Coordinates of C-alpha atoms and ligand atoms in Angstrom, one line a residue:
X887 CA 110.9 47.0 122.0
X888 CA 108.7 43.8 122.5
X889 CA 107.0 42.8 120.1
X890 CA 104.2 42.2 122.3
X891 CA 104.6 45.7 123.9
X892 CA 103.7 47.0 119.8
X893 CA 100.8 44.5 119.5
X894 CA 99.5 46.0 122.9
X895 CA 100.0 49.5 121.6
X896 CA 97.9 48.7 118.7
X897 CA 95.1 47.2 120.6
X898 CA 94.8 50.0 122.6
X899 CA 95.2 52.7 119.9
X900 CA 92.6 51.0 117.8
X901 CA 90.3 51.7 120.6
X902 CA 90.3 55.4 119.6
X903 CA 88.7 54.9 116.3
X904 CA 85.3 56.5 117.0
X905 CA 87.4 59.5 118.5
X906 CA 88.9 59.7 115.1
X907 CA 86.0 59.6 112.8
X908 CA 84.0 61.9 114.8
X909 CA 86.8 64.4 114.4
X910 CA 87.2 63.5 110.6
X911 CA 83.5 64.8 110.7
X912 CA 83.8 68.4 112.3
X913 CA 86.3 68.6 109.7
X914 CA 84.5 68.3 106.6
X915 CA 81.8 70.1 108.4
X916 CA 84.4 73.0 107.3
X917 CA 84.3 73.7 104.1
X918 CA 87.7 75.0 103.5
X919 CA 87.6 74.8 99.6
X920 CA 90.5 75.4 97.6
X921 CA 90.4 77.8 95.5
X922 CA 90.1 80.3 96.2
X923 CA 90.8 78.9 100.4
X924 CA 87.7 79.5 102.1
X925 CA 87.4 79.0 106.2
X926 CA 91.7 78.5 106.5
X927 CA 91.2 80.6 109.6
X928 CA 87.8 78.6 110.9
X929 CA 89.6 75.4 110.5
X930 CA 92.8 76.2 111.8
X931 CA 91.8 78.0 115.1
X932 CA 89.9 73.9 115.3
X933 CA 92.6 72.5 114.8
X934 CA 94.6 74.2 117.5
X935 CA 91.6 73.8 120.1
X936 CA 91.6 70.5 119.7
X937 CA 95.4 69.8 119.9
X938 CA 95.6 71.9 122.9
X939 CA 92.3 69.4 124.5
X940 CA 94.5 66.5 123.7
X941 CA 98.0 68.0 125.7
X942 CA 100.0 69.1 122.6
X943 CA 102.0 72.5 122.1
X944 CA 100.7 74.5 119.3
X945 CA 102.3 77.3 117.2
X946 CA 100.0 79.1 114.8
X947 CA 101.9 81.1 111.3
X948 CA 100.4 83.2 109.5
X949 CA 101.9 84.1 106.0
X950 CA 102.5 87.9 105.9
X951 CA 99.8 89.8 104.0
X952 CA 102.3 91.1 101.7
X953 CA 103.9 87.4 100.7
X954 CA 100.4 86.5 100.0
X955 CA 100.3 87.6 96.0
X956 CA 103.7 86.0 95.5
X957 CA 102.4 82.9 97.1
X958 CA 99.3 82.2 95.6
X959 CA 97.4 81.5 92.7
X960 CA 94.2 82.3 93.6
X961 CA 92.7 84.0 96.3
X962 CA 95.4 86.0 97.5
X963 CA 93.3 88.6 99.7
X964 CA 92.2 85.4 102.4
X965 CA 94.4 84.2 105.3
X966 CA 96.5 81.3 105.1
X967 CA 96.8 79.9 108.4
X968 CA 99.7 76.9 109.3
X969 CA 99.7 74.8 112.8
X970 CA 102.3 73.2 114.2
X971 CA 100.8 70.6 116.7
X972 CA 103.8 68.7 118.8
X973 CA 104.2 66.0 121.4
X974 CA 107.2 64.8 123.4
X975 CA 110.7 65.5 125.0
X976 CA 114.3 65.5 124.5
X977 CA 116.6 65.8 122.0
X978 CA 115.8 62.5 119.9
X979 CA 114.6 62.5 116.3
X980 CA 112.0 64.8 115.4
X981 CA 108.9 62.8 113.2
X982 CA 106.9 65.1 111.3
X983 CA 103.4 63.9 110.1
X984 CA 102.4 66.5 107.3
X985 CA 98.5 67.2 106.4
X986 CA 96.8 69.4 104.2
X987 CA 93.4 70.8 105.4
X988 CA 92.0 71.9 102.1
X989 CA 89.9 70.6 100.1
X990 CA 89.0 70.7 96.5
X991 CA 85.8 72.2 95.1
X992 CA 83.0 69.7 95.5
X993 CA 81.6 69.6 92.0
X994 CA 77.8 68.6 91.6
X995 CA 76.1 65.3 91.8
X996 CA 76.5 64.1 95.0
X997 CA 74.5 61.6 96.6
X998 CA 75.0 62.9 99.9
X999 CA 75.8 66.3 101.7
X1000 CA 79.5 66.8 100.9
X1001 CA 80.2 69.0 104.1
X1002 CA 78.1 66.9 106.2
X1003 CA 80.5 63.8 107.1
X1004 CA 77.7 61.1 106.1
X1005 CA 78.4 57.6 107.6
X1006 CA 76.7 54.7 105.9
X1007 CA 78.3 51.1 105.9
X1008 CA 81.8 51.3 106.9
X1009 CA 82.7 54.5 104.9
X1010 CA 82.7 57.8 106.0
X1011 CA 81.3 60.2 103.0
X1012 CA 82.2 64.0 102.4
X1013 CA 84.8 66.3 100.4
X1014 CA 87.9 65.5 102.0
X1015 CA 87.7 62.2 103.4
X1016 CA 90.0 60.5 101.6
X1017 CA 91.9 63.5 100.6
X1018 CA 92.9 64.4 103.3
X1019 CA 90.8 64.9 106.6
X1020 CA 90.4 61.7 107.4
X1021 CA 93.8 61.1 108.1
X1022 CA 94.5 64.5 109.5
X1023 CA 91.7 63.7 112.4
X1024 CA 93.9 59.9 112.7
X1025 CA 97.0 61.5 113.0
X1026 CA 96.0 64.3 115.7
X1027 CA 94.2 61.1 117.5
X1028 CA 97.2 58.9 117.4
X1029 CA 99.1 61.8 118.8
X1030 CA 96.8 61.9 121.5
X1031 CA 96.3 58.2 122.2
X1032 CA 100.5 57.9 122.4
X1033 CA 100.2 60.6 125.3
X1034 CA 97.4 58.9 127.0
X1035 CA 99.0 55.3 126.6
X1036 CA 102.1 57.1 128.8
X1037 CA 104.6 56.6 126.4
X1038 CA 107.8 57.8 126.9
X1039 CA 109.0 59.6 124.0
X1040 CA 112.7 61.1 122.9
X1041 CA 112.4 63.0 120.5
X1042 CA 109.3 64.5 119.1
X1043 CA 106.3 63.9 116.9
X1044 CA 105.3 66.7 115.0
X1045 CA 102.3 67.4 113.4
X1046 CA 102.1 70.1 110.5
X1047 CA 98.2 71.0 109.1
X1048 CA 98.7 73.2 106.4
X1049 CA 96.4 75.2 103.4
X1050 CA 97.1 75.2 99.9
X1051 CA 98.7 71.8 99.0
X1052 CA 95.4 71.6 96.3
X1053 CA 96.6 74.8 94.5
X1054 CA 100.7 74.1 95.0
X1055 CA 101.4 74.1 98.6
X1056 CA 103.9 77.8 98.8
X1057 CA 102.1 79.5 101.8
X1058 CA 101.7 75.9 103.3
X1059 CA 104.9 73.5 102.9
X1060 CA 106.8 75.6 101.2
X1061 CA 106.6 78.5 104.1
X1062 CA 107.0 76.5 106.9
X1063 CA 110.5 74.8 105.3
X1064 CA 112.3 77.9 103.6
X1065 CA 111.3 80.1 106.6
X1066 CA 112.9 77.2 109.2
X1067 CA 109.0 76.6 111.1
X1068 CA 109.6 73.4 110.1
X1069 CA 113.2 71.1 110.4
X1070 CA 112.1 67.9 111.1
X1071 CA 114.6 64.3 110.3
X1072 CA 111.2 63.0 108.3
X1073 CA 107.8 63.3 107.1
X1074 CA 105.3 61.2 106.4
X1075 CA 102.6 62.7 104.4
X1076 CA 99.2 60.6 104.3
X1077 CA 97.8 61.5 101.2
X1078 CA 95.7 59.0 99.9
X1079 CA 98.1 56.3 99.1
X1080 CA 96.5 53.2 100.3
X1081 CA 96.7 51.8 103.3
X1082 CA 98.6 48.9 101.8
X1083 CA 101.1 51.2 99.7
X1084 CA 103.8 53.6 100.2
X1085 CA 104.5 56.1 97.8
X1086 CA 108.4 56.8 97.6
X1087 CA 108.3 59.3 94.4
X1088 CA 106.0 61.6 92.8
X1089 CA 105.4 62.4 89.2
X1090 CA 106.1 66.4 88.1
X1091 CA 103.9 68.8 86.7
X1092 CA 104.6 71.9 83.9
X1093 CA 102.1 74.0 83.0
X1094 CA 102.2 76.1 80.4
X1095 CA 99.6 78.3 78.5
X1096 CA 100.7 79.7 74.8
X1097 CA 99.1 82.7 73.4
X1098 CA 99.0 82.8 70.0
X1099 CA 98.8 86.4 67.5
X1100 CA 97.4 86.9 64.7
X1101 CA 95.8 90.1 63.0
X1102 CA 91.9 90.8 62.7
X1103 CA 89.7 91.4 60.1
X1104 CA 86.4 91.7 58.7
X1105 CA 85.3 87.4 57.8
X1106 CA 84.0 88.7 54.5
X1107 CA 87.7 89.5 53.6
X1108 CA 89.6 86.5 55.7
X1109 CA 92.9 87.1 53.5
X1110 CA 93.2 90.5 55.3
X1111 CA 93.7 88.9 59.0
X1112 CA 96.0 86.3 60.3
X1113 CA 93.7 83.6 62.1
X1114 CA 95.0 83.2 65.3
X1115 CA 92.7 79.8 65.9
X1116 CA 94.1 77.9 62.6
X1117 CA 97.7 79.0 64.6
X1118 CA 96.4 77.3 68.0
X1119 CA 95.2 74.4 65.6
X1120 CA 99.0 73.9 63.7
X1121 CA 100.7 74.1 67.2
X1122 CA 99.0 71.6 68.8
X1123 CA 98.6 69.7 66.4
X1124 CA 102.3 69.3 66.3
X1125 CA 102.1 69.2 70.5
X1126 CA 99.8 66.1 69.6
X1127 CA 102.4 64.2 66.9
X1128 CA 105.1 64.5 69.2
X1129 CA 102.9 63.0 72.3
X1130 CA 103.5 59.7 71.1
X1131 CA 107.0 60.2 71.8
X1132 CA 106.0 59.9 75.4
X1133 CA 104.5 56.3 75.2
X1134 CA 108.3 55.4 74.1
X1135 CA 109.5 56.7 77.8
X1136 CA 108.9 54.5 81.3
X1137 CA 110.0 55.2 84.6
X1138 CA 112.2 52.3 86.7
X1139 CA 109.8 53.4 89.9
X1140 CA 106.6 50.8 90.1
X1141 CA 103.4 52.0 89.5
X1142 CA 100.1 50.5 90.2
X1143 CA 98.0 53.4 88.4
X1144 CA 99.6 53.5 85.2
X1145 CA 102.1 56.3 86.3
X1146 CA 105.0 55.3 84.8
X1147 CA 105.0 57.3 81.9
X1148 CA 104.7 60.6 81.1
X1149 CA 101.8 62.5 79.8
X1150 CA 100.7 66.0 78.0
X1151 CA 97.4 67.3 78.1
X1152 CA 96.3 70.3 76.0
X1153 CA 93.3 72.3 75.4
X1154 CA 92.5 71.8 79.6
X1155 CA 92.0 76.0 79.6
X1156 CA 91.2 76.8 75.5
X1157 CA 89.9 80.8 73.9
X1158 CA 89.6 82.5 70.8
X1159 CA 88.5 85.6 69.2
X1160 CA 85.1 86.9 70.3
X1161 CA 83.0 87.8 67.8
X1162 CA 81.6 85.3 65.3
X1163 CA 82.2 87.4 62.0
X1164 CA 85.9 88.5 62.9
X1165 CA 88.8 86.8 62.2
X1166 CA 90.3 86.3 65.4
X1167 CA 93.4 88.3 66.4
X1168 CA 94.1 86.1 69.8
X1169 CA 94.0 82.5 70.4
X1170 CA 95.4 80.5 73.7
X1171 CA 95.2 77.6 75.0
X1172 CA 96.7 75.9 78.2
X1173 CA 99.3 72.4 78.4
X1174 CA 99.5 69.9 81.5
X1175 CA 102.4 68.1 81.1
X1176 CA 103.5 65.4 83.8
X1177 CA 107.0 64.4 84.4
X1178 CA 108.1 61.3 85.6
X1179 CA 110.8 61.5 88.0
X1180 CA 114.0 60.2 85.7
X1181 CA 113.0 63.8 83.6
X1182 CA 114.5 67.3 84.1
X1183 CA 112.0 69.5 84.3
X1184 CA 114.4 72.7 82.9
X1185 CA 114.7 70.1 79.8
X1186 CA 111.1 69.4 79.5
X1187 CA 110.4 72.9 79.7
X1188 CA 112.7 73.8 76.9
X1189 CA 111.8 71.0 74.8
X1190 CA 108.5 72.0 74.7
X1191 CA 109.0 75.5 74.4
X1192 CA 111.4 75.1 71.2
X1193 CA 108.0 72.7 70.1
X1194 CA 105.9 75.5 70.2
X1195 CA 107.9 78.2 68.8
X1196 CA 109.9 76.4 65.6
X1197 CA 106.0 75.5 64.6
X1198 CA 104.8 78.9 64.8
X1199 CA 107.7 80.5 63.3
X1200 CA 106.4 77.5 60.3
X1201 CA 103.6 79.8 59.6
X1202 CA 104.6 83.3 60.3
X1203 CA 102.4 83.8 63.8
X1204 CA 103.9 85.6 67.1
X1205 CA 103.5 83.2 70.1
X1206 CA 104.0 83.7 73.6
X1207 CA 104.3 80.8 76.1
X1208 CA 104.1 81.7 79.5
X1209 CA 104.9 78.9 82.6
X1210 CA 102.3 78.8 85.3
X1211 CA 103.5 75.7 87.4
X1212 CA 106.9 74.4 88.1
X1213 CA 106.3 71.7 90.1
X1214 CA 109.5 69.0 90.2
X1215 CA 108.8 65.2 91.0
X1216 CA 111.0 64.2 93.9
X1217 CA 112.0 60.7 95.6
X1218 CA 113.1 59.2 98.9
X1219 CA 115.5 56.2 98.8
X1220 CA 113.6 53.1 99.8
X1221 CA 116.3 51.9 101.9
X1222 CA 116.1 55.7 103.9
X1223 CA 115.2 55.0 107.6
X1224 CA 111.4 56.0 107.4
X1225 CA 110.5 53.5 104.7
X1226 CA 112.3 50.5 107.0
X1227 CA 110.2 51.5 109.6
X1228 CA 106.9 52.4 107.9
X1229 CA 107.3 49.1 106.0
X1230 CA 108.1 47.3 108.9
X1231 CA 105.0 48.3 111.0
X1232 CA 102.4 48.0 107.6
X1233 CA 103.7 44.5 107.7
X1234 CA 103.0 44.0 111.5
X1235 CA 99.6 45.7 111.3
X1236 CA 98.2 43.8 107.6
X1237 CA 100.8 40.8 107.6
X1238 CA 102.1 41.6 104.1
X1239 CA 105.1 44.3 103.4
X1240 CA 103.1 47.3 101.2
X1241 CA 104.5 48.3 97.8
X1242 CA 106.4 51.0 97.2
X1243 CA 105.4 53.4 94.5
X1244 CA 105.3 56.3 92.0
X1245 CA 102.3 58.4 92.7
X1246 CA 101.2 59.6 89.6
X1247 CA 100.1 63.3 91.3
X1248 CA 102.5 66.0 92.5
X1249 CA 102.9 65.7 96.2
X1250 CA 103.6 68.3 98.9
X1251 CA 106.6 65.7 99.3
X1252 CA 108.6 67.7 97.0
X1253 CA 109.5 70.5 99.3
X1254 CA 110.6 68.2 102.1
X1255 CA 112.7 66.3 99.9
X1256 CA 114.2 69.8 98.2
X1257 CA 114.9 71.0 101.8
X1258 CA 116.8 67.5 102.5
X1259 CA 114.2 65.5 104.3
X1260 CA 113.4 61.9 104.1
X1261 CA 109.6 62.2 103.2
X1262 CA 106.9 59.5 102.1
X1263 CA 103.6 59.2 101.5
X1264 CA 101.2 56.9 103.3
X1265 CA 97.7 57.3 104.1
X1266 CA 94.1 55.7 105.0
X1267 CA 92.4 57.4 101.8
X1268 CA 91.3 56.0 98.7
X1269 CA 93.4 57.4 95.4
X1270 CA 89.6 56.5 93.5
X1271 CA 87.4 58.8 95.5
X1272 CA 89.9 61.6 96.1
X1273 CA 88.9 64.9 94.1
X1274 CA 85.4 62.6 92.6
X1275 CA 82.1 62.7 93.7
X1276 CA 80.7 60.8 96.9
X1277 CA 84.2 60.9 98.1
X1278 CA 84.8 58.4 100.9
X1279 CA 86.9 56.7 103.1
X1280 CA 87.1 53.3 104.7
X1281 CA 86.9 53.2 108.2
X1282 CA 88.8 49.8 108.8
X1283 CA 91.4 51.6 106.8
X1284 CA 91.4 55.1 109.0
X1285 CA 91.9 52.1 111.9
X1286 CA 94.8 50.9 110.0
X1287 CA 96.5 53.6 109.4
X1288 CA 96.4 55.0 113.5
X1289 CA 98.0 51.9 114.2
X1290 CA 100.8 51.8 112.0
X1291 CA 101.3 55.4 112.6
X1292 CA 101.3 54.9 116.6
X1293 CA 103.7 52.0 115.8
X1294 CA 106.1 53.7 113.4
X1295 CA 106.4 57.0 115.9
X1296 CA 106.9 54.7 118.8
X1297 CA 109.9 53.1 117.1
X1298 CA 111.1 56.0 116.1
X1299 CA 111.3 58.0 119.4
X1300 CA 111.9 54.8 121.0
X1301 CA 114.8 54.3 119.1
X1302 CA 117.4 56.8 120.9
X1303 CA 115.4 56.7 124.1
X1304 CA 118.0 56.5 127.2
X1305 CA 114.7 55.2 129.3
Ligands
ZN2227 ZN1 95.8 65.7 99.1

């Protein structure tokens, strides 16, 4: 592998840029908005045109109908619709480049259309371009330009587009690697990282909501009810006290966004009674809390659990607590093979290694690295604008990231190759 030979393949890749953001374009033109997962099937029977224009073998999966209320959160009577897209030969390592196709809710205030795909000075504007259609369109047009560029592979680069990730990822990820679509030796997943960081780990999430009983009554005669909103009020309060407790705990992983320790939110979902001259009978409110990777999440999820009950049991209320996410944070090695290369070809491409570090949201990357696979997360889009409004991406950064991609695949196909 000379080292001229890369530098060529770069030159030529970065020639495909327009290809790319034109394609980043169409996508957002598709408002797949999760939840509840609108236009899965729209965007996915796109997708698989456009990989089978560019040369690549396509596989469509459809979750069962029945799996679909088990799998989801929300939405549970639409589609959801994986593609596997795939490029080369032999029996070499299999590369997987993982991407999510849906998007989160725009919100309002936007300056510009936000299924549009507006281009004004170097950025390309719309809900998803950071997070994560911009890099999705890259990927499928790096996969293509390695074809075109006659590059022989061993081994295979597989692409995965998948819904859901925004809402958990089971009928995307998760699908695809406990019902064997999808055994490859490593993933990259670009999420919006930064084109000049890797993320190795991922922070967890619990989430929790806790229901809290009391008894009604007329509000003339208050001592006749048990107020289920002063109840809410004592247990978080004492959720709140024992917050600071987090400040006290760091992770060892780097962080450049203030990741490095856990968190708790409360209150995020928040009800009570429903009249104003009854005591209420019924108070609940939802918790948010973020784990860094060094935590168990079975522990955290006891601890808080004990939390909430001892201080309800303090005042005499019924409680129920109820889990609505388990969502684990998970790590790759940074010596693992994927980072050497990854890091390797970022430093070729920018002329500085990246950092490695601890994304402080839950990643997709979790279900690779439960079933065994290297996985890491590098991308073109910008942490800031992901999920905000007037999301955007860089275009010099969509060009960066096609070339270290190209780069990274070629060594790794190239690495076995008996050519
Ligand atoms: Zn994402």
């Amino acid at each position: 592998m000379s080292l001229d030979y890369k530098r060529e393949i770069a030159e030529q890749v970065s020639d495909y840029i327009d290809e790319a953001v034109e394609l980043a374009k169409e996508l957002i033109e598709i408002p797949t908005v999760n939840p509840p997962g609108d236009e899965y099937e729209e965007c996915a029977s796109f997708l698989v045109s456009r990989a089978r224009e560019y040369g690549l073998e396509t596989l469509t999966i459809r979750v069962p109908e029945e799996q679909l209320p088990s799998l989801t959160l929300w939405g549970s009577t639409l589609p959801r619709v994986n593609v596997l897209a795939r490029w080369g030969a032999g029996d070499g390592p299999k590369i997987n480049v993982h991407c999510h196709y849906d998007v989160v809710p725009p919100g309002k205030g936007w300056s510009v259309e936000p299924f549009k795909g507006v281009i004004r000075e170097g950025r390309l504007y719309g809900r998803g371009a950071s997070d994560m259609k911009g890099a999705l369109a890259a990927s499928l047009v790096v996969a293509k330009a390695l074809k075109d560029l006659k590059i022989k592979p061993w081994g295979h680069l597989i692409l995965s587009f998948t819904p859901d990730e925004e809402t958990g990822g089971r009928a995307g990820a998760e699908f695809l690697l406990t019902n064997g679509y999808l055994k490859p030796d490593m993933t990259i997943i670009p999420e919006p990282s930064e084109v000049y960081n890797i993320w190795n780990a991922h922070k967890g999430a619990v989430w929790m909501e806790v229901i809290l009983h009391g008894k009604a009554a007329h509000a003339s005669r208050p001592k006749e009810g048990i107020n289920a909103f002063y109840a809410m009020i004592h247990v978080a309060s004492t959720l709140m006290k024992n917050r600071e407790k987090l400040e006290s705990i760091t992770s060892a992983y780097r962080s450049i966004w203030g990741a490095e320790k856990p968190t708790i939110n409360i209150g995020g979902i928040c009800s009570s009674g429903g009249a104003v001259n009854v005591v209420p009978e019924r108070a609940r409110f939802t918790i948010d809390r973020r784990l860094i990777p060094e935590e168990s999440m079975e522990e955290v999820e006891d601890e808080l659990r004990k939390v909430i009950e001892d201080s309800a049991k303090e005042i005499n209320v019924d409680v129920e607590v109820r889990t609505l996410l388990r969502a684990e944070a998970s790590s790759t090695p940074k010596n693992a093979f994927i980072c050497g290369v990854l890091s390797r070809n970022v430093e070729m491409v920018l002329g500085k290694p990246p950092t490695f570090t601890l994304c402080p949201g839950v990643l997709d990357m979790r279900h690779f690295v439960r079933a065994g696979i290297d996985c890491v997360s590098y991308g073109p889009g910008l942490m800031k604008t992901a999920h905000a409004i007037d999301e955007y991406i860089n275009i010099e950064d969509i060009s960066t990231y096609m070339k270290v991609l190209a780069l990274t695949v070629y060594d790794v196909l190239a690495q076995f190759s008996p050519y």
